[in-house]
Amino acid sequence: MPTQPLLAASVAVSSEHVARTAFLTVKDAAEYLGLSPHTLYVWRHRRQGPPSFRMGSRGRVMYRREALDAWVREQEQADSRSNPALSPLAVAPQHRSERISDA
């Protein structure tokens, strides 16, 4: 059966569609980020994750592709493994001050 090539072709078309559009649905944004749509819904509910908004009379949740790219860059900069300035190994060790006992 030729179902495999059709499936691969539909995924390729879907990926091309996601790459060309400025506004992405939850499903497309999840595919773009390599996450599940459920994760994006949970993050939106918790007010975490990339910025989103409602569009149209039906109030569909949408994401701007540029906002997703900016959010990913922010995540990279906030991670100490990607940003040497945040590495705890780059900071001089702190020493405790000695307590003076009044006893």
PDB file of C-alpha atoms in Angstrom:
ATOM      1  CA  MET A   1       0.000   0.000   0.000  1.00  0.00           C
ATOM      2  CA  PRO A   2       1.277   3.510  -0.774  1.00  0.00           C
ATOM      3  CA  THR A   3       0.266   5.009   2.586  1.00  0.00           C
ATOM      4  CA  GLN A   4       3.815   5.666   3.769  1.00  0.00           C
ATOM      5  CA  PRO A   5       4.816   8.015   0.897  1.00  0.00           C
ATOM      6  CA  LEU A   6       1.535   9.927   1.229  1.00  0.00           C
ATOM      7  CA  LEU A   7       2.078  10.357   4.957  1.00  0.00           C
ATOM      8  CA  ALA A   8       5.630  11.579   4.408  1.00  0.00           C
ATOM      9  CA  ALA A   9       4.423  13.983   1.712  1.00  0.00           C
ATOM     10  CA  SER A  10       1.707  15.397   3.978  1.00  0.00           C
ATOM     11  CA  VAL A  11       4.233  15.953   6.786  1.00  0.00           C
ATOM     12  CA  ALA A  12       6.572  17.729   4.353  1.00  0.00           C
ATOM     13  CA  VAL A  13       3.751  19.958   3.102  1.00  0.00           C
ATOM     14  CA  SER A  14       2.702  20.685   6.685  1.00  0.00           C
ATOM     15  CA  SER A  15       6.264  21.638   7.659  1.00  0.00           C
ATOM     16  CA  GLU A  16       6.546  23.937   4.632  1.00  0.00           C
ATOM     17  CA  HIS A  17       3.223  25.541   5.566  1.00  0.00           C
ATOM     18  CA  VAL A  18       4.392  26.162   9.133  1.00  0.00           C
ATOM     19  CA  ALA A  19       7.649  27.716   7.930  1.00  0.00           C
ATOM     20  CA  ARG A  20       5.855  30.169   5.600  1.00  0.00           C
ATOM     21  CA  THR A  21       3.114  31.555   7.834  1.00  0.00           C
ATOM     22  CA  ALA A  22       3.472  34.467  10.252  1.00  0.00           C
ATOM     23  CA  PHE A  23       0.647  33.268  12.527  1.00  0.00           C
ATOM     24  CA  LEU A  24       0.562  29.715  13.808  1.00  0.00           C
ATOM     25  CA  THR A  25      -2.229  27.726  15.433  1.00  0.00           C
ATOM     26  CA  VAL A  26      -1.505  25.794  18.611  1.00  0.00           C
ATOM     27  CA  LYS A  27      -0.941  22.638  16.572  1.00  0.00           C
ATOM     28  CA  ASP A  28       1.411  24.374  14.126  1.00  0.00           C
ATOM     29  CA  ALA A  29       3.289  26.193  16.918  1.00  0.00           C
ATOM     30  CA  ALA A  30       3.727  22.918  18.781  1.00  0.00           C
ATOM     31  CA  GLU A  31       5.109  21.273  15.639  1.00  0.00           C
ATOM     32  CA  TYR A  32       7.401  24.265  15.057  1.00  0.00           C
ATOM     33  CA  LEU A  33       8.794  24.012  18.604  1.00  0.00           C
ATOM     34  CA  GLY A  34       8.861  20.220  18.706  1.00  0.00           C
ATOM     35  CA  LEU A  35       6.353  20.057  21.564  1.00  0.00           C
ATOM     36  CA  SER A  36       2.891  18.633  21.998  1.00  0.00           C
ATOM     37  CA  PRO A  37      -0.133  20.940  21.656  1.00  0.00           C
ATOM     38  CA  HIS A  38      -1.125  19.897  25.182  1.00  0.00           C
ATOM     39  CA  THR A  39       2.123  21.347  26.534  1.00  0.00           C
ATOM     40  CA  LEU A  40       1.351  24.708  24.927  1.00  0.00           C
ATOM     41  CA  TYR A  41      -2.178  24.680  26.348  1.00  0.00           C
ATOM     42  CA  VAL A  42      -0.852  23.902  29.841  1.00  0.00           C
ATOM     43  CA  TRP A  43       1.795  26.635  29.586  1.00  0.00           C
ATOM     44  CA  ARG A  44      -0.832  29.129  28.388  1.00  0.00           C
ATOM     45  CA  HIS A  45      -3.083  28.226  31.320  1.00  0.00           C
ATOM     46  CA  ARG A  46      -0.167  28.734  33.734  1.00  0.00           C
ATOM     47  CA  ARG A  47       0.876  31.951  31.935  1.00  0.00           C
ATOM     48  CA  GLN A  48       4.204  30.378  30.990  1.00  0.00           C
ATOM     49  CA  GLY A  49       5.799  29.646  27.658  1.00  0.00           C
ATOM     50  CA  PRO A  50       5.773  31.719  24.483  1.00  0.00           C
ATOM     51  CA  PRO A  51       3.347  34.641  24.129  1.00  0.00           C
ATOM     52  CA  SER A  52       0.019  33.835  22.482  1.00  0.00           C
ATOM     53  CA  PHE A  53      -3.225  35.653  21.719  1.00  0.00           C
ATOM     54  CA  ARG A  54      -6.762  35.019  20.538  1.00  0.00           C
ATOM     55  CA  MET A  55      -7.661  35.878  16.953  1.00  0.00           C
ATOM     56  CA  GLY A  56     -10.937  36.071  15.087  1.00  0.00           C
ATOM     57  CA  SER A  57     -14.567  35.735  16.061  1.00  0.00           C
ATOM     58  CA  ARG A  58     -14.034  32.156  17.267  1.00  0.00           C
ATOM     59  CA  GLY A  59     -11.149  33.254  19.492  1.00  0.00           C
ATOM     60  CA  ARG A  60      -8.599  30.745  18.236  1.00  0.00           C
ATOM     61  CA  VAL A  61      -5.331  30.739  20.137  1.00  0.00           C
ATOM     62  CA  MET A  62      -2.534  31.851  17.830  1.00  0.00           C
ATOM     63  CA  TYR A  63       1.208  32.422  18.037  1.00  0.00           C
ATOM     64  CA  ARG A  64       3.436  34.754  16.023  1.00  0.00           C
ATOM     65  CA  ARG A  65       6.363  32.863  14.554  1.00  0.00           C
ATOM     66  CA  GLU A  66       8.706  35.780  15.370  1.00  0.00           C
ATOM     67  CA  ALA A  67       7.538  35.660  18.998  1.00  0.00           C
ATOM     68  CA  LEU A  68       8.282  31.931  19.135  1.00  0.00           C
ATOM     69  CA  ASP A  69      11.789  32.534  17.769  1.00  0.00           C
ATOM     70  CA  ALA A  70      12.363  35.345  20.297  1.00  0.00           C
ATOM     71  CA  TRP A  71      11.070  33.158  23.130  1.00  0.00           C
ATOM     72  CA  VAL A  72      13.462  30.343  22.151  1.00  0.00           C
ATOM     73  CA  ARG A  73      16.374  32.818  22.136  1.00  0.00           C
ATOM     74  CA  GLU A  74      15.344  34.010  25.627  1.00  0.00           C
ATOM     75  CA  GLN A  75      15.293  30.412  26.852  1.00  0.00           C
ATOM     76  CA  GLU A  76      18.781  29.855  25.464  1.00  0.00           C
ATOM     77  CA  GLN A  77      20.114  32.954  27.213  1.00  0.00           C
ATOM     78  CA  ALA A  78      18.461  32.003  30.511  1.00  0.00           C
ATOM     79  CA  ASP A  79      20.132  28.578  30.529  1.00  0.00           C
ATOM     80  CA  SER A  80      23.520  28.556  32.242  1.00  0.00           C
ATOM     81  CA  ARG A  81      24.770  25.842  29.891  1.00  0.00           C
ATOM     82  CA  SER A  82      24.206  28.146  26.888  1.00  0.00           C
ATOM     83  CA  ASN A  83      25.144  31.411  28.584  1.00  0.00           C
ATOM     84  CA  PRO A  84      28.587  31.336  30.244  1.00  0.00           C
ATOM     85  CA  ALA A  85      27.784  34.511  32.212  1.00  0.00           C
ATOM     86  CA  LEU A  86      25.139  32.576  34.176  1.00  0.00           C
ATOM     87  CA  SER A  87      27.351  29.603  34.931  1.00  0.00           C
ATOM     88  CA  PRO A  88      27.843  29.108  38.671  1.00  0.00           C
ATOM     89  CA  LEU A  89      31.398  28.028  37.890  1.00  0.00           C
ATOM     90  CA  ALA A  90      32.209  31.533  36.598  1.00  0.00           C
ATOM     91  CA  VAL A  91      31.419  33.160  39.958  1.00  0.00           C
ATOM     92  CA  ALA A  92      33.934  33.395  42.764  1.00  0.00           C
ATOM     93  CA  PRO A  93      32.952  31.264  45.754  1.00  0.00           C
ATOM     94  CA  GLN A  94      31.276  33.061  48.632  1.00  0.00           C
ATOM     95  CA  HIS A  95      32.666  32.708  52.144  1.00  0.00           C
ATOM     96  CA  ARG A  96      30.606  32.829  55.301  1.00  0.00           C
ATOM     97  CA  SER A  97      31.390  35.559  57.755  1.00  0.00           C
ATOM     98  CA  GLU A  98      32.350  34.456  61.236  1.00  0.00           C
ATOM     99  CA  ARG A  99      29.748  34.967  63.939  1.00  0.00           C
ATOM    100  CA  ILE A 100      30.755  36.733  67.100  1.00  0.00           C
ATOM    101  CA  SER A 101      29.302  35.106  70.154  1.00  0.00           C
ATOM    102  CA  ASP A 102      28.313  37.279  73.128  1.00  0.00           C
ATOM    103  CA  ALA A 103      28.217  34.358  75.575  1.00  0.00           C
TER     104      ALA A 103
END
